[in-house]
XYZ file of C-alpha atoms in Angstrom:
620
model
C 58.672 109.907 97.009
C 61.033 112.596 97.909
C 63.760 114.308 95.788
C 66.377 111.663 96.679
C 64.048 108.583 95.338
C 63.143 107.614 98.831
C 59.696 105.840 98.898
C 57.921 106.551 102.115
C 54.678 105.979 103.829
C 53.220 108.852 105.362
C 50.625 108.600 108.471
C 49.355 110.435 111.361
C 50.711 108.633 113.981
C 54.477 109.488 113.725
C 57.432 109.785 111.449
C 57.219 108.837 107.804
C 58.005 105.145 107.242
C 60.798 104.727 104.436
C 60.565 101.464 102.411
C 63.684 101.708 100.204
C 66.115 103.284 102.627
C 69.043 101.134 101.575
C 68.620 102.280 97.851
C 67.937 105.770 96.746
C 68.541 107.662 93.666
C 67.317 111.226 92.688
C 66.189 110.120 89.105
C 63.544 107.452 90.202
C 60.082 106.566 89.671
C 57.434 104.396 91.245
C 55.119 102.249 89.188
C 52.374 99.955 90.091
C 52.165 97.051 87.442
C 49.417 95.233 86.130
C 50.633 92.261 87.991
C 50.192 94.232 91.264
C 53.908 94.650 92.110
C 54.774 98.077 93.184
C 58.117 99.026 91.836
C 60.620 101.930 92.633
C 62.917 101.993 89.478
C 66.295 104.095 89.001
C 66.069 105.546 85.423
C 69.127 106.378 82.849
C 69.241 110.116 81.455
C 67.289 108.676 78.237
C 64.530 107.374 80.708
C 65.260 103.836 80.060
C 65.494 101.426 83.354
C 68.914 101.400 84.880
C 67.893 99.323 87.957
C 65.151 98.129 90.344
C 65.532 99.676 93.848
C 62.713 98.219 95.464
C 59.580 96.060 94.688
C 56.683 95.102 97.092
C 56.736 91.347 95.652
C 59.876 91.160 97.730
C 57.975 91.756 100.763
C 54.864 89.354 101.048
C 52.216 89.942 103.712
C 49.462 87.579 103.685
C 48.818 87.399 100.133
C 50.423 85.646 97.301
C 49.867 86.906 93.732
C 50.756 85.354 90.412
C 54.410 85.995 89.688
C 55.268 86.443 93.353
C 57.804 83.952 95.132
C 57.790 81.857 97.955
C 61.354 80.617 99.090
C 64.667 82.133 99.636
C 67.522 84.083 97.853
C 70.236 81.717 99.220
C 72.878 84.239 98.349
C 71.687 87.318 100.391
C 69.535 85.065 102.715
C 66.361 86.939 101.933
C 63.239 84.982 102.465
C 59.931 85.144 100.859
C 56.893 83.714 102.892
C 53.463 84.616 103.854
C 52.485 85.536 107.278
C 48.812 85.897 108.324
C 47.056 88.593 110.244
C 46.721 88.581 113.876
C 42.859 88.503 113.262
C 40.492 89.479 110.565
C 40.491 93.121 111.644
C 44.317 93.483 112.911
C 46.922 93.442 110.076
C 49.851 92.675 112.583
C 51.712 89.435 112.080
C 49.637 86.500 113.145
C 50.686 83.109 114.334
C 50.620 81.397 110.962
C 53.296 81.467 108.036
C 53.411 79.994 104.456
C 56.794 78.888 103.550
C 58.343 76.922 100.450
C 60.185 73.563 101.521
C 63.934 73.877 101.009
C 64.661 70.414 102.258
C 65.881 67.868 99.840
C 63.941 69.532 96.789
C 60.733 68.175 98.157
C 58.529 70.727 96.166
C 55.820 71.184 98.768
C 54.279 74.264 100.781
C 54.801 74.163 104.360
C 52.287 75.995 106.954
C 53.493 76.543 110.331
C 51.803 77.845 113.586
C 54.172 79.472 115.784
C 57.155 77.971 114.027
C 55.728 74.309 114.520
C 54.542 72.396 111.285
C 50.753 72.746 110.829
C 50.224 71.473 107.347
C 51.786 70.118 104.198
C 50.738 70.530 100.772
C 52.347 67.336 99.468
C 54.420 67.090 96.582
C 53.728 69.570 93.634
C 53.533 68.827 89.786
C 53.212 71.451 86.927
C 49.818 72.637 88.221
C 48.820 70.532 91.319
C 49.713 69.503 94.931
C 48.872 66.265 96.305
C 46.751 67.515 99.176
C 45.055 70.479 97.486
C 42.769 68.527 95.136
C 40.650 71.176 93.771
C 43.503 72.913 91.915
C 43.419 70.807 88.829
C 41.271 73.011 86.599
C 44.064 74.120 84.362
C 44.214 77.743 85.472
C 47.271 77.298 87.524
C 50.795 76.874 86.285
C 53.470 76.251 88.964
C 57.230 77.173 88.524
C 59.788 75.495 90.867
C 63.106 77.447 90.663
C 66.430 75.834 92.285
C 69.794 77.090 91.462
C 73.059 78.620 93.450
C 71.393 81.850 93.955
C 67.713 81.255 94.979
C 65.133 78.473 95.324
C 61.333 79.371 95.129
C 58.134 78.516 94.108
C 55.805 80.677 91.955
C 52.507 80.386 89.953
C 50.876 81.946 87.067
C 47.279 82.222 85.633
C 45.955 82.896 82.086
C 45.581 86.594 81.199
C 42.241 88.065 82.413
C 42.125 85.606 85.084
C 41.968 87.156 88.659
C 43.746 85.067 91.538
C 45.250 85.688 94.760
C 46.166 83.001 97.580
C 45.515 84.403 100.949
C 46.685 82.846 104.418
C 44.084 83.776 106.818
C 44.248 84.412 110.524
C 42.732 81.086 111.248
C 45.280 79.098 109.324
C 43.319 78.429 105.977
C 44.815 79.194 102.686
C 42.357 80.074 100.070
C 41.975 81.511 96.601
C 38.762 83.401 96.958
C 38.095 84.034 93.426
C 38.412 80.382 92.603
C 36.769 79.205 96.015
C 39.844 77.115 97.082
C 40.264 76.448 100.709
C 43.005 74.439 102.664
C 44.272 74.097 105.974
C 45.523 71.794 108.867
C 44.673 71.214 112.558
C 46.231 72.009 115.790
C 45.465 68.911 117.690
C 42.001 70.331 119.082
C 40.577 66.957 119.256
C 40.444 66.843 115.553
C 43.850 65.427 114.360
C 47.515 64.505 115.386
C 49.704 66.496 113.595
C 53.642 65.470 113.779
C 54.803 66.654 117.028
C 51.379 67.389 118.532
C 51.211 66.008 122.006
C 47.622 65.003 123.295
C 46.957 66.607 126.656
C 45.941 63.575 129.150
C 42.813 65.452 130.032
C 41.515 65.588 126.529
C 39.987 62.758 124.439
C 39.781 62.453 120.656
C 36.098 62.618 120.808
C 36.095 66.084 122.421
C 35.927 69.207 120.248
C 35.136 72.954 120.336
C 31.860 73.939 119.089
C 30.676 77.604 118.410
C 27.793 78.707 120.583
C 26.107 82.013 121.401
C 25.891 82.762 125.164
C 23.889 85.170 126.832
C 26.299 85.611 129.986
C 28.998 83.801 131.889
C 29.850 83.871 135.645
C 32.542 86.599 135.940
C 34.005 84.632 138.765
C 34.845 81.748 136.192
C 36.780 84.105 133.732
C 40.333 84.124 133.369
C 41.431 87.422 131.388
C 44.455 87.467 129.113
C 45.184 91.103 128.274
C 47.927 90.318 125.497
C 46.779 92.038 122.458
C 49.377 89.819 120.647
C 47.120 87.068 121.132
C 45.062 85.633 118.333
C 41.950 83.570 118.211
C 44.395 80.358 117.474
C 46.310 81.183 120.627
C 43.092 81.171 122.558
C 42.208 77.745 121.164
C 45.652 76.757 122.249
C 45.516 78.179 125.901
C 42.055 76.680 126.398
C 42.917 73.191 124.948
C 45.941 72.973 127.287
C 44.258 74.138 130.503
C 42.219 71.094 131.764
C 39.918 73.391 133.745
C 38.920 75.549 130.789
C 35.572 74.806 128.890
C 35.436 77.718 126.476
C 36.713 81.263 125.599
C 35.683 84.562 124.096
C 37.864 86.926 121.977
C 38.527 89.411 124.578
C 38.274 92.580 121.902
C 35.713 93.451 119.311
C 38.845 93.060 116.745
C 39.477 89.391 117.458
C 42.610 89.653 119.777
C 43.039 88.721 123.535
C 41.345 86.003 125.395
C 38.801 85.367 128.122
C 38.904 82.004 129.244
C 35.894 80.220 130.850
C 36.825 77.893 133.476
C 35.083 75.429 135.885
C 36.267 73.234 138.426
C 34.057 70.189 137.360
C 35.712 69.361 134.332
C 34.530 65.642 134.259
C 30.736 66.808 133.868
C 31.688 68.529 130.761
C 31.750 66.313 127.712
C 32.427 68.727 125.277
C 34.611 71.781 125.133
C 32.510 74.756 124.101
C 34.067 77.538 122.121
C 32.134 80.439 123.222
C 31.177 82.730 120.270
C 30.264 86.142 121.100
C 31.385 89.500 122.126
C 32.216 90.927 125.389
C 30.430 94.249 124.557
C 26.912 94.733 124.037
C 26.036 96.291 120.554
C 22.681 97.825 120.775
C 22.774 100.934 118.650
C 22.434 101.112 114.786
C 25.770 100.992 112.963
C 27.826 99.451 115.973
C 29.104 95.978 115.118
C 30.006 92.713 116.907
C 31.553 89.990 114.675
C 30.763 92.090 111.436
C 27.030 91.813 112.172
C 25.150 95.315 112.176
C 22.745 95.593 114.925
C 19.547 97.471 113.776
C 16.967 98.957 116.167
C 13.662 97.739 116.143
C 12.004 101.203 115.293
C 14.359 101.474 112.213
C 13.038 98.130 110.934
C 9.494 99.194 111.570
C 10.166 102.066 109.313
C 11.834 100.195 106.857
C 9.200 97.760 106.372
C 6.240 100.350 106.616
C 5.319 98.560 109.932
C 5.592 95.147 108.531
C 2.706 95.868 106.077
C 1.061 93.100 103.953
C 2.214 94.726 100.705
C 5.964 94.108 102.002
C 5.406 90.687 102.835
C 7.578 88.351 100.594
C 6.587 84.913 102.073
C 6.165 82.791 105.145
C 8.378 79.979 106.425
C 8.792 77.938 109.376
C 10.902 80.476 110.911
C 8.472 83.068 110.406
C 7.426 85.808 107.836
C 9.918 87.625 105.448
C 9.382 91.272 104.550
C 10.806 93.545 101.997
C 12.280 96.751 103.401
C 14.241 99.889 102.459
C 16.832 101.668 104.495
C 16.960 105.350 104.547
C 19.973 105.419 102.382
C 17.950 103.542 99.812
C 19.382 99.943 100.178
C 16.537 97.478 99.874
C 16.678 94.655 102.615
C 14.800 91.298 103.490
C 13.897 90.937 107.108
C 13.092 87.666 108.416
C 11.003 87.923 111.367
C 11.077 85.208 114.128
C 7.372 84.222 115.253
C 6.989 84.982 118.881
C 5.185 81.587 119.397
C 7.884 79.445 117.618
C 10.160 77.617 120.039
C 11.890 76.077 117.050
C 12.618 79.389 115.607
C 14.684 80.765 118.584
C 16.833 77.859 118.170
C 17.207 78.438 114.422
C 17.755 82.177 115.006
C 20.831 81.420 117.195
C 22.292 78.814 114.640
C 21.977 81.239 111.891
C 23.784 83.956 113.570
C 26.447 81.557 114.506
C 26.858 80.361 111.081
C 26.631 83.625 109.058
C 28.699 85.724 111.179
C 31.404 83.183 110.585
C 30.862 82.507 107.151
C 30.418 84.692 104.054
C 30.579 83.588 100.446
C 29.209 84.919 97.043
C 26.902 82.181 96.765
C 25.428 82.441 100.214
C 22.753 85.187 100.660
C 24.529 87.990 102.866
C 23.463 88.797 106.256
C 23.643 92.570 106.637
C 22.493 92.481 110.584
C 20.124 91.447 113.229
C 17.609 92.986 115.429
C 16.993 91.767 118.788
C 14.435 93.848 120.889
C 12.672 92.244 123.756
C 10.726 89.411 122.167
C 11.425 90.598 118.645
C 14.148 88.773 116.825
C 15.103 89.407 113.176
C 17.731 88.787 110.599
C 18.264 91.601 107.897
C 19.460 90.321 104.587
C 20.478 91.503 101.159
C 17.385 91.722 99.139
C 17.284 89.382 95.921
C 14.992 90.948 93.216
C 14.639 87.902 91.145
C 13.127 85.880 93.961
C 13.959 82.061 94.211
C 14.858 79.566 91.754
C 11.481 77.607 92.085
C 9.600 80.911 90.961
C 11.191 80.256 87.539
C 12.064 76.686 87.243
C 8.479 75.312 87.787
C 6.620 77.796 85.755
C 6.293 76.702 82.039
C 6.722 80.000 80.620
C 9.236 81.513 83.050
C 11.480 78.458 82.816
C 12.207 79.600 79.140
C 14.194 82.364 80.762
C 16.648 79.813 81.886
C 18.760 78.765 78.933
C 21.393 76.101 79.398
C 24.249 78.475 80.123
C 22.278 80.091 82.775
C 21.285 76.710 84.569
C 24.847 75.515 84.519
C 26.194 78.494 86.238
C 23.128 78.239 88.904
C 24.382 74.420 89.443
C 27.848 75.575 89.904
C 27.132 78.614 92.186
C 24.944 76.323 94.329
C 27.664 73.672 94.435
C 30.416 76.427 95.460
C 28.090 77.772 98.094
C 27.881 74.125 99.842
C 31.770 73.795 99.566
C 33.427 76.042 102.037
C 36.082 76.052 104.812
C 33.437 75.177 107.386
C 31.126 71.995 106.959
C 27.601 73.352 106.466
C 24.901 70.888 107.176
C 21.951 72.730 105.576
C 19.376 70.141 106.016
C 16.655 71.813 104.074
C 18.135 72.463 100.534
C 15.653 72.817 97.951
C 14.677 75.096 94.796
C 12.797 77.624 97.150
C 15.818 78.173 99.300
C 17.938 79.160 96.238
C 17.576 82.909 95.734
C 18.574 84.715 92.461
C 20.224 88.179 92.419
C 19.896 90.731 89.536
C 22.188 88.868 87.320
C 20.674 85.551 87.969
C 23.512 84.216 90.354
C 22.341 81.589 92.826
C 22.625 82.301 96.647
C 21.727 79.764 99.179
C 19.397 80.857 101.834
C 17.617 79.640 105.086
C 20.406 78.563 107.088
C 17.854 78.081 109.867
C 18.792 74.429 110.458
C 22.444 73.910 109.723
C 25.115 72.538 112.067
C 28.692 73.580 111.677
C 30.994 70.741 111.637
C 34.799 70.515 112.091
C 36.549 69.073 109.128
C 36.761 65.618 110.822
C 33.372 65.578 112.516
C 31.207 62.385 111.956
C 27.545 61.859 111.002
C 24.991 63.008 113.491
C 21.696 61.702 114.620
C 18.804 63.832 115.341
C 15.291 63.204 116.637
C 14.281 66.350 114.932
C 13.751 65.448 111.304
C 13.470 68.770 109.607
C 13.411 69.373 105.829
C 11.364 68.716 102.907
C 10.432 65.307 101.377
C 11.679 64.816 97.904
C 14.966 66.355 98.819
C 15.846 64.384 102.057
C 18.315 61.516 101.789
C 16.806 58.220 102.998
C 19.048 58.063 105.893
C 17.994 61.391 107.154
C 14.250 60.907 106.225
C 13.875 57.357 107.816
C 16.478 57.418 110.543
C 17.488 60.851 111.298
C 21.128 60.432 110.297
C 22.445 63.351 108.710
C 26.004 64.317 107.418
C 27.623 66.466 104.683
C 26.484 63.482 102.364
C 22.890 64.589 103.092
C 23.529 67.809 101.464
C 25.043 65.972 98.615
C 21.995 63.943 98.013
C 19.747 67.272 98.013
C 21.970 68.906 95.632
C 21.765 65.752 93.226
C 17.936 66.273 93.430
C 18.369 69.999 92.651
C 20.648 69.193 89.735
C 18.004 66.863 88.342
C 15.034 69.599 88.821
C 17.094 71.960 86.877
C 17.901 69.959 84.280
C 14.169 68.611 83.635
C 12.307 71.681 84.869
C 10.098 69.201 86.929
C 9.730 69.072 90.458
C 11.071 66.303 92.655
C 7.745 65.639 94.446
C 6.047 64.859 91.346
C 5.160 61.294 90.233
C 6.476 60.127 86.896
C 5.642 57.033 84.722
C 2.266 56.431 86.285
C 2.539 52.649 85.818
C 5.525 52.427 88.377
C 4.823 55.467 90.438
C 8.278 56.626 90.184
C 9.871 59.954 91.840
C 11.847 62.388 89.618
C 15.173 60.581 90.872
C 13.766 57.003 89.973
C 12.356 58.231 86.812
C 15.834 59.849 85.897
C 17.533 56.444 86.975
C 15.184 54.409 84.759
C 15.828 56.705 81.740
C 19.630 56.587 82.405
C 19.475 52.926 82.580
C 17.789 52.522 79.339
C 20.144 54.959 77.708
C 17.584 57.500 77.164
C 18.884 60.211 79.467
C 18.088 63.197 77.106
C 14.423 62.457 77.491
C 14.811 64.034 81.071
C 15.774 67.203 79.697
C 13.414 70.140 79.954
C 11.997 70.580 76.287
C 12.706 74.480 76.456
C 16.326 73.668 76.417
C 16.375 72.010 73.044
C 17.595 75.412 71.256
C 20.381 75.994 73.941
C 21.829 72.632 74.939
C 24.625 70.579 73.863
C 24.030 66.831 74.406
C 27.404 66.018 76.174
C 27.193 68.580 79.062
C 23.442 67.637 79.758
C 24.267 63.978 80.032
C 27.055 64.590 82.110
C 25.087 66.902 84.624
C 22.479 64.035 84.810
C 25.500 61.521 85.387
C 26.647 63.630 88.202
C 23.269 64.170 89.619
C 22.687 60.511 89.757
C 26.007 60.000 91.560
C 24.775 62.413 94.374
C 21.667 60.704 94.869
C 23.117 57.210 95.611
C 21.047 55.371 98.311
C 24.020 54.955 100.701
C 26.169 57.876 101.983
C 29.246 55.933 101.532
C 28.703 55.788 97.655
C 27.982 59.607 97.353
C 30.985 61.877 96.609
C 32.038 64.763 98.720
C 31.069 68.376 97.478
C 34.751 68.805 96.521
C 34.471 66.132 94.171
C 31.208 67.200 92.674
C 32.443 70.509 91.873
C 35.673 68.699 90.239
C 33.350 66.660 88.053
C 31.466 69.756 87.094
C 34.313 71.953 85.964
C 36.556 69.432 84.675
C 34.986 67.806 81.833
C 37.961 65.597 80.954
C 37.578 64.046 84.542
C 36.213 60.343 84.037
C 33.143 59.583 85.948
C 32.279 56.398 87.891
C 29.131 54.368 86.852
C 26.327 55.168 89.221
C 24.632 52.426 91.231
C 21.001 52.181 91.633
C 19.599 55.631 92.881
C 17.640 56.020 96.183
C 13.807 56.158 96.139
C 13.860 54.745 92.573
C 11.344 52.159 93.376
C 7.616 52.247 94.491
C 8.441 50.096 97.957
C 11.070 52.659 98.634
C 8.699 55.653 98.084
C 5.999 53.935 100.330
C 8.302 53.132 103.113
C 9.332 56.862 103.688
C 5.814 57.955 103.252
C 5.992 59.603 99.943
C 3.004 57.393 98.529
C 0.259 55.777 100.042
C 0.067 51.846 100.256
C -2.512 51.494 97.404
C -1.887 50.677 93.801
C -3.239 54.188 92.696
C -1.539 57.325 93.877
C -2.434 61.022 92.958
C 0.674 62.768 91.736
C 2.062 65.271 94.473
C 1.463 68.772 93.621
C 3.604 70.569 96.105
C 6.529 69.879 98.491
C 5.854 68.708 101.984
C 7.972 70.298 104.704
C 8.405 68.432 107.903
C 9.276 70.620 111.035
C 8.667 70.144 114.975
C 4.963 69.725 115.761
C 4.660 72.874 117.871
C 1.896 75.501 117.636
C 3.019 78.593 115.559
């Protein structure tokens, strides 16, 4: 701030940028308030505030904080709206905007893409919008002001609560602290928004998928050097070009387009969104899609040449080793088994998924290593091992009191619910890792599929997962969807409440699984008998019964009877929300268990002592 009270941004690329050029005063101060508003104030001689010269809340970028306005000053014509970044790395204005509807006092948020309507929030109430179902936890208080001078929307949260609504470059609106994500669709085979005209060469069943590719024929590439082109623009260009079957982001910062074309469009049943970078990243520290590429020698050094002492475990993907980087950071290295054909597919899937999605309840991918036949993923190290290490040990599970178990359940739910549909297909206690504060993080994305928001169920001949956690439609018919993970989550909930393995046999007379045992106790109004005896001191009756209730709603036999993860989260965090009565749970009879292969056909059966993991029958 200079002697005239002019606030400037100084940078090395040219002249200073004035912020409050129209209003200056020599007796001025600039204050960053607790709200996040940066204000320039003119003072009276007695140091009291005379007037506000400039404030950052009048110039929103991609973020809306409590107390900021969306709308318009009808007297001056000043408009308050959010504008997305061009890409995750480039802060230039992007294609998406979020505005407050001024039409007929409709009280709704409007998201636009390049000026066209993209998504509507629906009519708002005191703390809720129709199309944002997870905003009903009571923390949000909405204000709608409309008078002769201004019309705007604003929101507030309780003191001590951190909140920020961010409009991302891909058109999603999220409160990343409270894990709320919403957004629309631009007619890429997923939906038909008002004013969206379907291209005659495309069909509703066609869609983009993210795929890693090793190379493309340069003769089939069409280059767009416009650095103002976002990834959303690339989607639009490719979808409207009937010969386009995929695209890259041209640069490493998410701008520009390389369109992949073919003259034989009819032979392509799907439109592939080519996921990758046009530049090779071979050196340590060089990044592509925010994934650091490590050299093989650096990983050999970090793991002490993959010593037995550093081996953390062995999975279908391959062994996992503990390592330590030169700067002291501990890591976990997942090394792809060279003889595993299945592992190569999983390796590519995991890169695609985790490079796109990072979340506080997912194990963070730090980087990868690809050197000849060696393929490895490098993760953050979890010092408290996995959930099953504590949960199924009679002594260690005493460390998991009721408060801790509730936090673990909610964390797993939040990890499953995200702006991308994650079909994990092998969600289980051993795939839930715990950090130093016992926060849960979902690991092993070796077998997921990333679905678009409107993607349907899928059928696979590769039934890969763990009996006891697998939904009936997946275990017996190979059908899987988001509801398959909901089932696995329900089983996990019952395990966390009871401290017992899903693979065990309970009530020897009827050979019931944990799910069946929980259902029978619930039906007989003895739900508390399922609770782990070590929780007697720390539990409250109502929350325990509610968790069992929600768990049973997740393990319904038919997918249509199971709720979405969004609904499940609402049930968990909003105790006043009424719960529907569950129907009979899946695998709750001996006949059902025998059909899926969890029991033998005879009358007697030995209780299972370990989970059975099913994978491709290939040599390892």
